[in-house]
């Protein structure tokens, strides 16, 4: 009986010791919360369309970003996170975009090539017409007073006229006979006709077709010079060659 009491006493003491040890065990500390995820990094892209223009033309610059709070483009300045803008630089330009945000920064570039417009074509060279050549080369034939034969000193001029007409067979000519103011109108009309015919005869003699030559007499009615002296009269006694249009 006494042994059994001791046994119960021993069990009670052991149980009390276990409860005491359990009550004295240190309470475990809960683990710290996980750190927040890092902010996302910005993204950026930029393009220009077309990417090549001539000076004076324009192109469309377009950009897109994400996770950015501060966006700027060199040469343009601060811009919205996404947008587009017409650009017209005078020289080739590289557009450099920088997007900044809590997660860092991102850069992007777009190149626009500018070519210079070709120079305008040179003006067309002036066209020299047959009439221009005629006026530059044909000479009048001058006569002595009251004469209608071609003087010896005028032969070189009339031969030069003939050579020009031979080289330009598409040109026809009218020979006007003129006189100075002396003499009657009828007389000078007849004399002017003789002078025009004399020039025509020399031209046809060297091969110019008569069909290309007309003659007319103005006598003293259309003087080249209006003064009454020999120098002026000499200029009026002439066979004047006119381009036929």
CSV table of C-alpha atoms in Angstrom, one decimal:
chain,number,residue,atom,x,y,z
A,1,UNK,CA,0.0,0.0,0.0
A,2,UNK,CA,2.8,2.3,0.9
A,3,UNK,CA,4.6,1.5,-2.4
A,4,UNK,CA,1.5,2.2,-4.5
A,5,UNK,CA,1.2,5.6,-2.8
A,6,UNK,CA,4.8,6.4,-3.7
A,7,UNK,CA,4.2,5.4,-7.2
A,8,UNK,CA,1.2,7.8,-7.5
A,9,UNK,CA,3.2,10.5,-5.9
A,10,UNK,CA,6.0,10.0,-8.4
A,11,UNK,CA,3.7,10.2,-11.4
A,12,UNK,CA,2.1,13.4,-10.0
A,13,UNK,CA,5.5,15.0,-9.6
A,14,UNK,CA,6.6,14.0,-13.1
A,15,UNK,CA,3.4,15.4,-14.6
A,16,UNK,CA,3.9,18.6,-12.7
A,17,UNK,CA,7.5,18.9,-13.9
A,18,UNK,CA,6.4,18.4,-17.6
A,19,UNK,CA,3.7,21.0,-17.2
A,20,UNK,CA,6.2,23.4,-15.6
A,21,UNK,CA,8.8,22.8,-18.4
A,22,UNK,CA,6.0,23.3,-21.1
A,23,UNK,CA,5.0,26.6,-19.5
A,24,UNK,CA,8.6,27.9,-19.5
A,25,UNK,CA,9.3,27.2,-23.3
A,26,UNK,CA,10.0,30.5,-25.3
A,27,UNK,CA,7.3,31.5,-27.7
A,28,UNK,CA,8.5,31.3,-31.4
A,29,UNK,CA,8.9,34.7,-33.3
A,30,UNK,CA,6.7,34.9,-36.5
A,31,UNK,CA,8.8,35.4,-39.7
A,32,UNK,CA,9.0,38.9,-41.2
A,33,UNK,CA,6.7,39.7,-44.1
A,34,UNK,CA,8.3,39.4,-47.6
A,35,UNK,CA,9.7,42.6,-49.2
A,36,UNK,CA,7.5,44.4,-51.8
A,37,UNK,CA,8.3,43.6,-55.4
A,38,UNK,CA,10.6,46.1,-57.2
A,39,UNK,CA,8.8,48.7,-59.4
A,40,UNK,CA,8.6,47.8,-63.0
A,41,UNK,CA,11.3,49.2,-65.3
A,42,UNK,CA,10.2,51.7,-68.0
A,43,UNK,CA,9.9,50.7,-71.6
A,44,UNK,CA,10.4,53.1,-74.5
A,45,UNK,CA,10.3,53.1,-78.3
A,46,UNK,CA,10.4,55.8,-80.9
A,47,UNK,CA,10.1,55.8,-84.7
A,48,UNK,CA,9.9,58.3,-87.6
A,49,UNK,CA,8.0,57.9,-90.8
A,50,UNK,CA,9.3,58.3,-93.4
A,51,UNK,CA,12.8,58.0,-92.2
A,52,UNK,CA,14.2,60.0,-95.2
A,53,UNK,CA,12.9,63.3,-96.5
A,54,UNK,CA,14.1,66.3,-98.6
A,55,UNK,CA,14.8,69.6,-96.9
A,56,UNK,CA,11.5,71.5,-96.5
A,57,UNK,CA,9.5,68.3,-96.2
A,58,UNK,CA,8.1,66.9,-92.9
A,59,UNK,CA,7.9,63.5,-91.2
A,60,UNK,CA,5.9,62.0,-88.3
A,61,UNK,CA,7.7,61.2,-85.1
A,62,UNK,CA,5.9,58.7,-82.8
A,63,UNK,CA,6.9,57.4,-79.4
A,64,UNK,CA,5.5,55.0,-76.8
A,65,UNK,CA,6.6,54.4,-73.2
A,66,UNK,CA,5.3,52.5,-70.1
A,67,UNK,CA,6.1,52.8,-66.4
A,68,UNK,CA,7.6,56.2,-67.0
A,69,UNK,CA,6.8,59.5,-65.2
A,70,UNK,CA,9.4,61.7,-67.0
A,71,UNK,CA,9.8,61.5,-70.8
A,72,UNK,CA,11.8,63.8,-72.9
A,73,UNK,CA,13.2,63.9,-76.4
A,74,UNK,CA,16.5,65.8,-77.3
A,75,UNK,CA,15.7,68.9,-79.3
A,76,UNK,CA,12.0,68.8,-78.4
A,77,UNK,CA,11.9,68.7,-74.6
A,78,UNK,CA,9.5,67.1,-72.2
A,79,UNK,CA,6.7,65.2,-73.9
A,80,UNK,CA,3.8,63.0,-72.9
A,81,UNK,CA,4.5,59.4,-72.2
A,82,UNK,CA,2.9,58.5,-75.6
A,83,UNK,CA,2.4,60.8,-78.6
A,84,UNK,CA,3.4,61.9,-82.0
A,85,UNK,CA,4.6,65.1,-83.6
A,86,UNK,CA,5.4,66.4,-87.1
A,87,UNK,CA,9.0,67.3,-87.5
A,88,UNK,CA,10.8,69.2,-90.3
A,89,UNK,CA,14.5,69.5,-89.6
A,90,UNK,CA,16.8,71.2,-92.0
A,91,UNK,CA,19.6,68.6,-91.5
A,92,UNK,CA,19.7,64.8,-90.7
A,93,UNK,CA,18.7,64.3,-87.0
A,94,UNK,CA,18.8,61.5,-84.5
A,95,UNK,CA,15.9,61.8,-82.0
A,96,UNK,CA,17.0,60.6,-78.6
A,97,UNK,CA,14.2,59.7,-76.1
A,98,UNK,CA,14.8,59.2,-72.4
A,99,UNK,CA,12.0,57.7,-70.2
A,100,UNK,CA,12.5,57.7,-66.4
A,101,UNK,CA,10.3,56.1,-63.8
A,102,UNK,CA,10.5,54.5,-60.3
A,103,UNK,CA,12.0,51.4,-61.9
A,104,UNK,CA,14.9,53.1,-63.6
A,105,UNK,CA,15.3,54.7,-67.1
A,106,UNK,CA,15.1,53.6,-70.7
A,107,UNK,CA,16.4,55.2,-73.9
A,108,UNK,CA,15.4,54.9,-77.6
A,109,UNK,CA,16.5,56.6,-80.8
A,110,UNK,CA,15.2,57.2,-84.3
A,111,UNK,CA,17.2,58.6,-87.2
A,112,UNK,CA,15.7,61.0,-89.8
A,113,UNK,CA,17.9,61.5,-92.9
A,114,UNK,CA,17.4,64.9,-94.6
A,115,UNK,CA,18.7,65.3,-98.2
A,116,UNK,CA,19.0,68.6,-100.0
A,117,UNK,CA,16.6,69.3,-102.9
A,118,UNK,CA,18.4,69.1,-106.2
A,119,UNK,CA,19.1,72.5,-107.7
A,120,UNK,CA,16.6,73.7,-110.3
A,121,UNK,CA,17.5,72.9,-113.9
A,122,UNK,CA,19.4,75.6,-115.7
A,123,UNK,CA,17.2,77.8,-118.0
A,124,UNK,CA,17.1,76.6,-121.5
A,125,UNK,CA,19.6,78.1,-123.8
A,126,UNK,CA,18.2,80.9,-125.9
A,127,UNK,CA,17.1,79.6,-129.3
A,128,UNK,CA,18.6,81.4,-132.3
A,129,UNK,CA,16.0,81.6,-135.0
A,130,UNK,CA,16.6,81.9,-138.7
A,131,UNK,CA,15.3,85.5,-138.5
A,132,UNK,CA,18.0,86.2,-135.8
A,133,UNK,CA,20.7,84.7,-138.1
A,134,UNK,CA,19.3,86.7,-141.0
A,135,UNK,CA,19.6,90.0,-139.2
A,136,UNK,CA,23.0,89.2,-137.9
A,137,UNK,CA,24.5,88.2,-141.3
A,138,UNK,CA,22.7,89.9,-144.2
A,139,UNK,CA,24.0,93.3,-145.3
A,140,UNK,CA,22.3,96.0,-147.3
A,141,UNK,CA,23.8,96.9,-150.7
A,142,UNK,CA,24.5,100.7,-151.4
A,143,UNK,CA,24.4,102.5,-154.7
A,144,UNK,CA,25.9,105.7,-156.2
A,145,UNK,CA,23.7,108.7,-156.9
A,146,UNK,CA,21.2,108.0,-159.7
A,147,UNK,CA,22.8,104.6,-160.4
A,148,UNK,CA,21.4,101.1,-160.1
A,149,UNK,CA,24.4,98.9,-160.8
A,150,UNK,CA,26.1,97.1,-157.9
A,151,UNK,CA,29.3,98.9,-157.1
A,152,UNK,CA,32.6,97.1,-157.0
A,153,UNK,CA,33.0,97.9,-153.3
A,154,UNK,CA,29.5,96.3,-152.6
A,155,UNK,CA,30.4,93.0,-154.4
A,156,UNK,CA,31.8,91.4,-151.2
A,157,UNK,CA,28.5,92.3,-149.3
A,158,UNK,CA,26.2,90.8,-151.9
A,159,UNK,CA,28.4,87.7,-152.2
A,160,UNK,CA,28.2,87.3,-148.5
A,161,UNK,CA,24.4,87.6,-148.6
A,162,UNK,CA,24.4,85.0,-151.4
A,163,UNK,CA,26.5,82.6,-149.3
A,164,UNK,CA,24.2,82.9,-146.3
A,165,UNK,CA,21.1,82.3,-148.4
A,166,UNK,CA,22.8,79.3,-149.9
A,167,UNK,CA,23.5,77.9,-146.5
A,168,UNK,CA,19.9,78.5,-145.4
A,169,UNK,CA,17.7,77.4,-148.3
A,170,UNK,CA,14.5,77.6,-146.2
A,171,UNK,CA,14.9,81.4,-145.9
A,172,UNK,CA,13.2,83.7,-148.5
A,173,UNK,CA,14.0,87.4,-148.9
A,174,UNK,CA,12.4,90.6,-150.1
A,175,UNK,CA,14.7,93.2,-151.6
A,176,UNK,CA,13.5,96.7,-151.0
A,177,UNK,CA,14.8,99.4,-153.4
A,178,UNK,CA,15.3,102.8,-151.8
A,179,UNK,CA,16.5,106.2,-153.0
A,180,UNK,CA,17.5,109.5,-151.5
A,181,UNK,CA,15.2,112.5,-151.3
A,182,UNK,CA,16.3,114.1,-154.6
A,183,UNK,CA,14.2,113.6,-157.7
A,184,UNK,CA,10.5,113.0,-158.3
A,185,UNK,CA,8.5,110.3,-156.6
A,186,UNK,CA,7.9,108.4,-159.8
A,187,UNK,CA,11.5,108.6,-160.9
A,188,UNK,CA,12.7,107.3,-157.6
A,189,UNK,CA,10.1,104.5,-157.6
A,190,UNK,CA,11.5,103.4,-160.9
A,191,UNK,CA,15.1,103.8,-159.7
A,192,UNK,CA,14.4,101.9,-156.5
A,193,UNK,CA,12.9,99.0,-158.6
A,194,UNK,CA,16.0,98.9,-160.7
A,195,UNK,CA,18.3,98.7,-157.6
A,196,UNK,CA,16.2,95.9,-156.1
A,197,UNK,CA,16.4,94.0,-159.4
A,198,UNK,CA,20.1,94.6,-159.6
A,199,UNK,CA,20.7,92.9,-156.2
A,200,UNK,CA,18.3,90.1,-157.2
A,201,UNK,CA,20.3,89.5,-160.4
A,202,UNK,CA,23.5,89.1,-158.5
A,203,UNK,CA,22.0,86.7,-156.1
A,204,UNK,CA,20.4,84.6,-158.8
A,205,UNK,CA,23.6,84.6,-160.8
A,206,UNK,CA,25.3,82.8,-158.0
A,207,UNK,CA,22.6,80.2,-157.5
A,208,UNK,CA,19.9,81.6,-155.4
A,209,UNK,CA,16.5,80.5,-156.7
A,210,UNK,CA,14.5,83.5,-158.1
A,211,UNK,CA,11.4,81.9,-156.4
A,212,UNK,CA,13.0,82.8,-153.0
A,213,UNK,CA,13.4,86.5,-153.8
A,214,UNK,CA,10.8,89.2,-154.1
A,215,UNK,CA,11.5,92.8,-155.0
A,216,UNK,CA,9.6,96.0,-154.1
A,217,UNK,CA,10.5,99.7,-154.6
A,218,UNK,CA,9.8,102.4,-152.0
A,219,UNK,CA,11.6,105.1,-153.9
A,220,UNK,CA,12.3,108.0,-151.5
A,221,UNK,CA,9.2,107.2,-149.3
A,222,UNK,CA,11.0,105.3,-146.5
A,223,UNK,CA,14.3,107.0,-145.9
A,224,UNK,CA,16.7,105.3,-143.4
A,225,UNK,CA,18.2,108.7,-142.7
A,226,UNK,CA,16.3,112.0,-142.7
A,227,UNK,CA,19.0,114.6,-142.9
A,228,UNK,CA,19.7,116.5,-146.2
A,229,UNK,CA,23.4,115.8,-146.7
A,230,UNK,CA,25.5,113.4,-148.8
A,231,UNK,CA,26.3,111.1,-145.8
A,232,UNK,CA,22.6,110.7,-145.1
A,233,UNK,CA,21.7,110.3,-148.8
A,234,UNK,CA,24.3,107.6,-149.2
A,235,UNK,CA,22.6,105.5,-146.5
A,236,UNK,CA,19.2,105.9,-148.3
A,237,UNK,CA,20.5,104.7,-151.7
A,238,UNK,CA,20.3,101.1,-151.0
A,239,UNK,CA,18.9,97.7,-151.6
A,240,UNK,CA,17.5,96.6,-148.2
A,241,UNK,CA,17.1,92.8,-147.7
A,242,UNK,CA,14.2,91.8,-145.5
A,243,UNK,CA,13.5,88.4,-144.0
A,244,UNK,CA,10.2,86.9,-145.4
A,245,UNK,CA,8.1,85.5,-142.5
